[in-house]
Amino acid sequence: MTGNLKNDAPADPVGAADLWRRLLGLARDQRVWIAGSTHRGEEEAALAAHASAAAETPGLALVLAPRHPERVNEVLSLIASRGLTAVRRSALPGARRKPRRVGYGHARLAPDIIVVDTVGELAQMYAVADVVFVGGSLVPHGGHNVLEAALRRKPVLMGPHTDNFREAAGQLARAAAPSSSATPPRSASSCAACSPTPAWPRGRGEAGYESVAAQQGSVRQTLELVARFLAPESLARSGDGAL
């Protein structure tokens, strides 16, 4: 057993967070939380949490990434049905999100929701988040990869259904890095909005990262086994089949 290869995912390039803020049209100091790989039933919880938190923290951004891109229109309809506004990731950074008037004479920023309608970008987007909720865990789908966020030093929130990533979820739990609850998105958005400085989230993120970093080395060990059994020393010396 050499461990989980996902622990050894390469680090983001320098400046990745600033790049993704520009790509997503986010202000430099804007608070952001991400609900990633969500399933039907989880978006409702995330939107309810976000609307509540955004009422107290104007400009708080939610990046909402459905696990299956074909559900994007469904998610956009759900957002509209709640009287909230959203923009597709594919429309950014060109699309502009402006303040709107709420009630009589009271203006504030509309809840700032970005719906991810692209494939292969979510893990990199985690670089901009104050807090990450990993979906598939609030509903019984077994959860999704929590290591992508942990490796970027982000506090990870998840629901109770983490069978698909039981070892990784337990690893973070032992480090007291994630917070599990029946309504983790509410905790996530509240955490992102709780103070002008993200010191508490950063501390939890560091704890999670350290727990994952301590398990790194699986790629090297696996390659050593491959070399040992598929390129025996005799072949390696002769040059026949050497890696």
C-alpha positions as a LaTeX table, in Angstrom:
\begin{tabular}{lrrr}
\hline
Residue & $x$ (\AA) & $y$ (\AA) & $z$ (\AA) \\
\hline
Met1 & 0.00 & 0.00 & 0.00 \\
Thr2 & 1.63 & 3.24 & $-1.12$ \\
Gly3 & $-1.20$ & 5.60 & $-0.18$ \\
Asn4 & $-3.47$ & 7.93 & $-2.09$ \\
Leu5 & $-1.94$ & 9.39 & $-5.26$ \\
Lys6 & $-4.34$ & 12.34 & $-4.97$ \\
Asn7 & $-2.30$ & 13.57 & $-1.99$ \\
Asp8 & 0.52 & 14.35 & $-4.42$ \\
Ala9 & $-1.40$ & 16.63 & $-6.77$ \\
Pro10 & 0.93 & 19.37 & $-8.07$ \\
Ala11 & 0.77 & 22.80 & $-6.49$ \\
Asp12 & $-0.88$ & 25.71 & $-8.28$ \\
Pro13 & 1.46 & 28.13 & $-10.03$ \\
Val14 & 2.37 & 31.35 & $-8.22$ \\
Gly15 & $-0.36$ & 33.94 & $-8.64$ \\
Ala16 & $-3.14$ & 31.41 & $-9.31$ \\
Ala17 & $-5.55$ & 33.06 & $-6.87$ \\
Asp18 & $-5.11$ & 36.50 & $-8.46$ \\
Leu19 & $-5.52$ & 35.01 & $-11.93$ \\
Trp20 & $-8.77$ & 33.28 & $-10.99$ \\
Arg21 & $-10.14$ & 36.40 & $-9.34$ \\
Arg22 & $-9.65$ & 38.20 & $-12.64$ \\
Leu23 & $-11.14$ & 35.34 & $-14.64$ \\
Leu24 & $-14.21$ & 35.25 & $-12.38$ \\
Gly25 & $-14.60$ & 39.03 & $-12.23$ \\
Leu26 & $-14.09$ & 39.12 & $-8.47$ \\
Ala27 & $-12.76$ & 42.11 & $-6.58$ \\
Arg28 & $-9.37$ & 41.67 & $-4.93$ \\
Asp29 & $-10.79$ & 41.80 & $-1.38$ \\
Gln30 & $-14.16$ & 40.17 & $-2.09$ \\
Arg31 & $-15.16$ & 37.35 & 0.26 \\
Val32 & $-15.85$ & 34.09 & $-1.58$ \\
Trp33 & $-17.08$ & 30.64 & $-0.70$ \\
Ile34 & $-17.41$ & 27.72 & $-3.09$ \\
Ala35 & $-19.96$ & 24.93 & $-3.14$ \\
Gly36 & $-18.32$ & 22.37 & $-5.41$ \\
Ser37 & $-19.59$ & 19.19 & $-7.07$ \\
Thr38 & $-23.13$ & 19.70 & $-5.79$ \\
His39 & $-26.06$ & 17.41 & $-6.47$ \\
Arg40 & $-29.79$ & 18.00 & $-6.59$ \\
Gly41 & $-30.93$ & 18.94 & $-3.09$ \\
Glu42 & $-27.65$ & 20.57 & $-2.13$ \\
Glu43 & $-28.03$ & 23.69 & $-4.26$ \\
Glu44 & $-31.19$ & 24.63 & $-2.33$ \\
Ala45 & $-29.29$ & 24.51 & 0.95 \\
Ala46 & $-26.39$ & 26.50 & $-0.49$ \\
Leu47 & $-28.67$ & 29.21 & $-1.91$ \\
Ala48 & $-30.62$ & 29.58 & 1.31 \\
Ala49 & $-27.39$ & 29.93 & 3.25 \\
His50 & $-25.92$ & 32.38 & 0.78 \\
Ala51 & $-28.96$ & 34.66 & 0.69 \\
Ser52 & $-28.90$ & 34.88 & 4.47 \\
Ala53 & $-25.18$ & 35.59 & 4.68 \\
Ala54 & $-25.18$ & 38.06 & 1.78 \\
Ala55 & $-27.84$ & 40.12 & 3.55 \\
Glu56 & $-25.28$ & 40.79 & 6.28 \\
Thr57 & $-22.21$ & 40.92 & 4.04 \\
Pro58 & $-22.96$ & 42.66 & 0.73 \\
Gly59 & $-20.75$ & 41.43 & $-2.05$ \\
Leu60 & $-20.16$ & 37.98 & $-0.57$ \\
Ala61 & $-19.69$ & 35.73 & $-3.60$ \\
Leu62 & $-20.84$ & 32.16 & $-4.03$ \\
Val63 & $-19.26$ & 30.00 & $-6.72$ \\
Leu64 & $-21.71$ & 27.15 & $-7.28$ \\
Ala65 & $-20.45$ & 24.20 & $-9.30$ \\
Pro66 & $-22.97$ & 21.43 & $-10.07$ \\
Arg67 & $-21.29$ & 18.03 & $-10.30$ \\
His68 & $-22.93$ & 17.42 & $-13.68$ \\
Pro69 & $-22.70$ & 20.32 & $-16.15$ \\
Glu70 & $-25.93$ & 19.25 & $-17.84$ \\
Arg71 & $-27.74$ & 20.46 & $-14.71$ \\
Val72 & $-26.58$ & 24.07 & $-15.11$ \\
Asn73 & $-29.87$ & 25.27 & $-16.60$ \\
Glu74 & $-31.76$ & 23.55 & $-13.78$ \\
Val75 & $-29.58$ & 25.31 & $-11.21$ \\
Leu76 & $-29.98$ & 28.68 & $-12.94$ \\
Ser77 & $-33.77$ & 28.22 & $-12.88$ \\
Leu78 & $-33.61$ & 27.37 & $-9.18$ \\
Ile79 & $-31.63$ & 30.54 & $-8.52$ \\
Ala80 & $-34.08$ & 32.67 & $-10.49$ \\
Ser81 & $-37.04$ & 31.11 & $-8.67$ \\
Arg82 & $-35.58$ & 32.42 & $-5.42$ \\
Gly83 & $-35.31$ & 35.93 & $-6.79$ \\
Leu84 & $-31.52$ & 35.75 & $-6.88$ \\
Thr85 & $-29.22$ & 36.59 & $-9.76$ \\
Ala86 & $-26.37$ & 34.60 & $-11.24$ \\
Val87 & $-23.85$ & 34.62 & $-14.04$ \\
Arg88 & $-22.35$ & 31.69 & $-15.91$ \\
Arg89 & $-18.62$ & 31.10 & $-15.55$ \\
Ser90 & $-18.38$ & 30.98 & $-19.37$ \\
Ala91 & $-19.66$ & 34.59 & $-19.52$ \\
Leu92 & $-16.85$ & 35.87 & $-17.31$ \\
Pro93 & $-14.89$ & 38.03 & $-16.90$ \\
Gly94 & $-16.81$ & 40.08 & $-19.49$ \\
Ala95 & $-20.21$ & 39.99 & $-17.75$ \\
Arg96 & $-20.65$ & 42.65 & $-15.10$ \\
Arg97 & $-22.71$ & 42.17 & $-11.97$ \\
Lys98 & $-24.22$ & 45.46 & $-10.78$ \\
Pro99 & $-25.99$ & 46.61 & $-7.59$ \\
Arg100 & $-29.77$ & 46.28 & $-7.58$ \\
Arg101 & $-32.43$ & 47.96 & $-5.45$ \\
Val102 & $-34.10$ & 45.87 & $-2.79$ \\
Gly103 & $-37.33$ & 47.03 & $-1.09$ \\
Tyr104 & $-38.11$ & 50.73 & $-0.76$ \\
Gly105 & $-35.10$ & 52.99 & $-0.93$ \\
His106 & $-32.61$ & 50.35 & 0.18 \\
Ala107 & $-29.83$ & 49.49 & $-2.21$ \\
Arg108 & $-27.26$ & 46.77 & $-1.80$ \\
Leu109 & $-25.36$ & 44.36 & $-3.97$ \\
Ala110 & $-27.38$ & 41.45 & $-5.26$ \\
Pro111 & $-26.22$ & 38.07 & $-3.96$ \\
Asp112 & $-23.22$ & 37.41 & $-6.15$ \\
Ile113 & $-23.54$ & 33.88 & $-7.57$ \\
Ile114 & $-21.32$ & 32.37 & $-10.23$ \\
Val115 & $-22.55$ & 29.08 & $-11.71$ \\
Val116 & $-19.74$ & 26.96 & $-13.11$ \\
Asp117 & $-20.75$ & 25.68 & $-16.54$ \\
Thr118 & $-17.25$ & 24.59 & $-17.59$ \\
Val119 & $-15.38$ & 21.34 & $-17.05$ \\
Gly120 & $-11.97$ & 20.84 & $-15.45$ \\
Glu121 & $-11.64$ & 24.21 & $-13.69$ \\
Leu122 & $-13.18$ & 23.68 & $-10.26$ \\
Ala123 & $-10.07$ & 22.48 & $-8.43$ \\
Gln124 & $-8.15$ & 25.53 & $-9.65$ \\
Met125 & $-11.01$ & 27.85 & $-8.64$ \\
Tyr126 & $-10.63$ & 26.69 & $-5.06$ \\
Ala127 & $-7.63$ & 29.03 & $-4.92$ \\
Val128 & $-9.94$ & 32.05 & $-4.50$ \\
Ala129 & $-12.16$ & 30.59 & $-1.77$ \\
Asp130 & $-12.25$ & 31.50 & 1.91 \\
Val131 & $-14.16$ & 28.28 & 2.58 \\
Val132 & $-15.10$ & 25.26 & 0.44 \\
Phe133 & $-18.12$ & 22.99 & 0.77 \\
Val134 & $-17.61$ & 19.69 & $-1.09$ \\
Gly135 & $-20.87$ & 18.30 & $-2.40$ \\
Gly136 & $-22.26$ & 14.83 & $-2.82$ \\
Ser137 & $-22.04$ & 14.67 & 0.96 \\
Leu138 & $-25.19$ & 16.42 & 2.12 \\
Val139 & $-27.22$ & 13.92 & 0.08 \\
Pro140 & $-26.35$ & 10.20 & $-0.10$ \\
His141 & $-23.96$ & 10.20 & $-3.07$ \\
Gly142 & $-20.81$ & 9.30 & $-1.12$ \\
Gly143 & $-19.07$ & 12.66 & $-1.37$ \\
His144 & $-16.37$ & 13.95 & $-3.72$ \\
Asn145 & $-12.69$ & 14.84 & $-3.58$ \\
Val146 & $-11.93$ & 16.88 & $-0.46$ \\
Leu147 & $-8.17$ & 16.80 & $-1.04$ \\
Glu148 & $-8.24$ & 19.35 & $-3.88$ \\
Ala149 & $-9.40$ & 22.05 & $-1.48$ \\
Ala150 & $-7.26$ & 20.88 & 1.43 \\
Leu151 & $-4.10$ & 21.00 & $-0.70$ \\
Arg152 & $-4.90$ & 24.65 & $-1.40$ \\
Arg153 & $-5.06$ & 25.33 & 2.34 \\
Lys154 & $-8.83$ & 25.89 & 2.34 \\
Pro155 & $-11.13$ & 24.95 & 5.23 \\
Val156 & $-13.27$ & 22.07 & 4.00 \\
Leu157 & $-16.91$ & 21.56 & 4.93 \\
Met158 & $-18.81$ & 18.39 & 4.13 \\
Gly159 & $-21.99$ & 16.57 & 4.99 \\
Pro160 & $-22.29$ & 13.12 & 6.57 \\
His161 & $-22.10$ & 11.08 & 3.34 \\
Thr162 & $-18.38$ & 10.65 & 2.59 \\
Asp163 & $-18.12$ & 6.92 & 1.80 \\
Asn164 & $-16.31$ & 7.51 & $-1.50$ \\
Phe165 & $-13.57$ & 9.47 & 0.28 \\
Arg166 & $-13.81$ & 7.94 & 3.74 \\
Glu167 & $-10.05$ & 7.84 & 4.34 \\
Ala168 & $-9.43$ & 11.42 & 3.17 \\
Ala169 & $-12.45$ & 12.76 & 5.06 \\
Gly170 & $-11.31$ & 10.99 & 8.21 \\
Gln171 & $-7.81$ & 12.32 & 7.74 \\
Leu172 & $-9.10$ & 15.91 & 7.66 \\
Ala173 & $-11.45$ & 15.24 & 10.56 \\
Arg174 & $-8.54$ & 14.08 & 12.69 \\
Ala175 & $-6.80$ & 17.34 & 11.90 \\
Ala176 & $-9.95$ & 19.20 & 12.97 \\
Ala177 & $-9.88$ & 20.82 & 9.54 \\
Pro178 & $-13.39$ & 20.24 & 8.22 \\
Ser179 & $-16.73$ & 20.93 & 9.80 \\
Ser180 & $-19.46$ & 18.36 & 9.25 \\
Ser181 & $-23.07$ & 19.21 & 9.86 \\
Ala182 & $-26.54$ & 18.62 & 8.48 \\
Thr183 & $-26.39$ & 21.99 & 6.72 \\
Pro184 & $-22.71$ & 22.58 & 5.91 \\
Pro185 & $-23.33$ & 25.30 & 3.28 \\
Arg186 & $-24.82$ & 27.55 & 5.95 \\
Ser187 & $-21.71$ & 27.07 & 8.06 \\
Ala188 & $-19.49$ & 27.74 & 5.04 \\
Ser189 & $-21.06$ & 31.02 & 4.03 \\
Ser190 & $-21.23$ & 32.23 & 7.62 \\
Cys191 & $-17.55$ & 31.39 & 8.05 \\
Ala192 & $-16.62$ & 33.32 & 4.91 \\
Ala193 & $-18.55$ & 36.37 & 6.09 \\
Cys194 & $-17.84$ & 36.24 & 9.79 \\
Ser195 & $-15.03$ & 38.77 & 10.02 \\
Pro196 & $-13.08$ & 41.28 & 7.93 \\
Thr197 & $-9.99$ & 39.08 & 8.18 \\
Pro198 & $-10.05$ & 35.36 & 7.36 \\
Ala199 & $-7.63$ & 34.39 & 10.16 \\
Trp200 & $-9.83$ & 31.62 & 11.53 \\
Pro201 & $-10.53$ & 30.00 & 8.15 \\
Arg202 & $-6.84$ & 30.26 & 7.24 \\
Gly203 & $-5.86$ & 28.42 & 10.44 \\
Arg204 & $-8.25$ & 25.59 & 9.71 \\
Gly205 & $-7.01$ & 25.45 & 6.15 \\
Glu206 & $-3.41$ & 25.17 & 7.28 \\
Ala207 & $-4.30$ & 22.31 & 9.61 \\
Gly208 & $-5.95$ & 20.46 & 6.75 \\
Tyr209 & $-3.04$ & 21.06 & 4.42 \\
Glu210 & $-0.50$ & 19.81 & 6.94 \\
Ser211 & $-2.47$ & 16.60 & 7.48 \\
Val212 & $-2.47$ & 15.93 & 3.73 \\
Ala213 & 1.17 & 16.95 & 3.19 \\
Ala214 & 2.23 & 14.47 & 5.87 \\
Gln215 & 0.81 & 11.68 & 3.71 \\
Gln216 & 2.58 & 12.70 & 0.49 \\
Gly217 & 5.11 & 10.48 & $-1.27$ \\
Ser218 & 2.74 & 7.94 & $-2.82$ \\
Val219 & 3.73 & 8.82 & $-6.39$ \\
Arg220 & 7.43 & 8.27 & $-5.69$ \\
Gln221 & 6.79 & 4.98 & $-3.88$ \\
Thr222 & 4.52 & 3.76 & $-6.67$ \\
Leu223 & 7.07 & 4.60 & $-9.38$ \\
Glu224 & 9.76 & 2.79 & $-7.39$ \\
Leu225 & 7.57 & $-0.33$ & $-7.33$ \\
Val226 & 6.91 & $-0.03$ & $-11.05$ \\
Ala227 & 10.64 & 0.21 & $-11.71$ \\
Arg228 & 11.39 & $-2.73$ & $-9.44$ \\
Phe229 & 8.88 & $-5.14$ & $-10.98$ \\
Leu230 & 8.65 & $-3.99$ & $-14.58$ \\
Ala231 & 12.31 & $-3.08$ & $-15.09$ \\
Pro232 & 14.39 & $-5.52$ & $-13.06$ \\
Glu233 & 17.92 & $-4.49$ & $-12.24$ \\
Ser234 & 19.45 & $-6.87$ & $-14.80$ \\
Leu235 & 17.43 & $-5.33$ & $-17.61$ \\
Ala236 & 18.11 & $-1.82$ & $-16.36$ \\
Arg237 & 21.90 & $-2.47$ & $-16.41$ \\
Ser238 & 21.83 & $-3.87$ & $-19.92$ \\
Gly239 & 19.69 & $-1.00$ & $-21.15$ \\
Asp240 & 16.93 & $-3.37$ & $-22.32$ \\
Gly241 & 13.62 & $-2.15$ & $-20.96$ \\
Ala242 & 15.18 & 0.40 & $-18.64$ \\
Leu243 & 12.86 & 3.16 & $-17.54$ \\
\hline
\end{tabular}
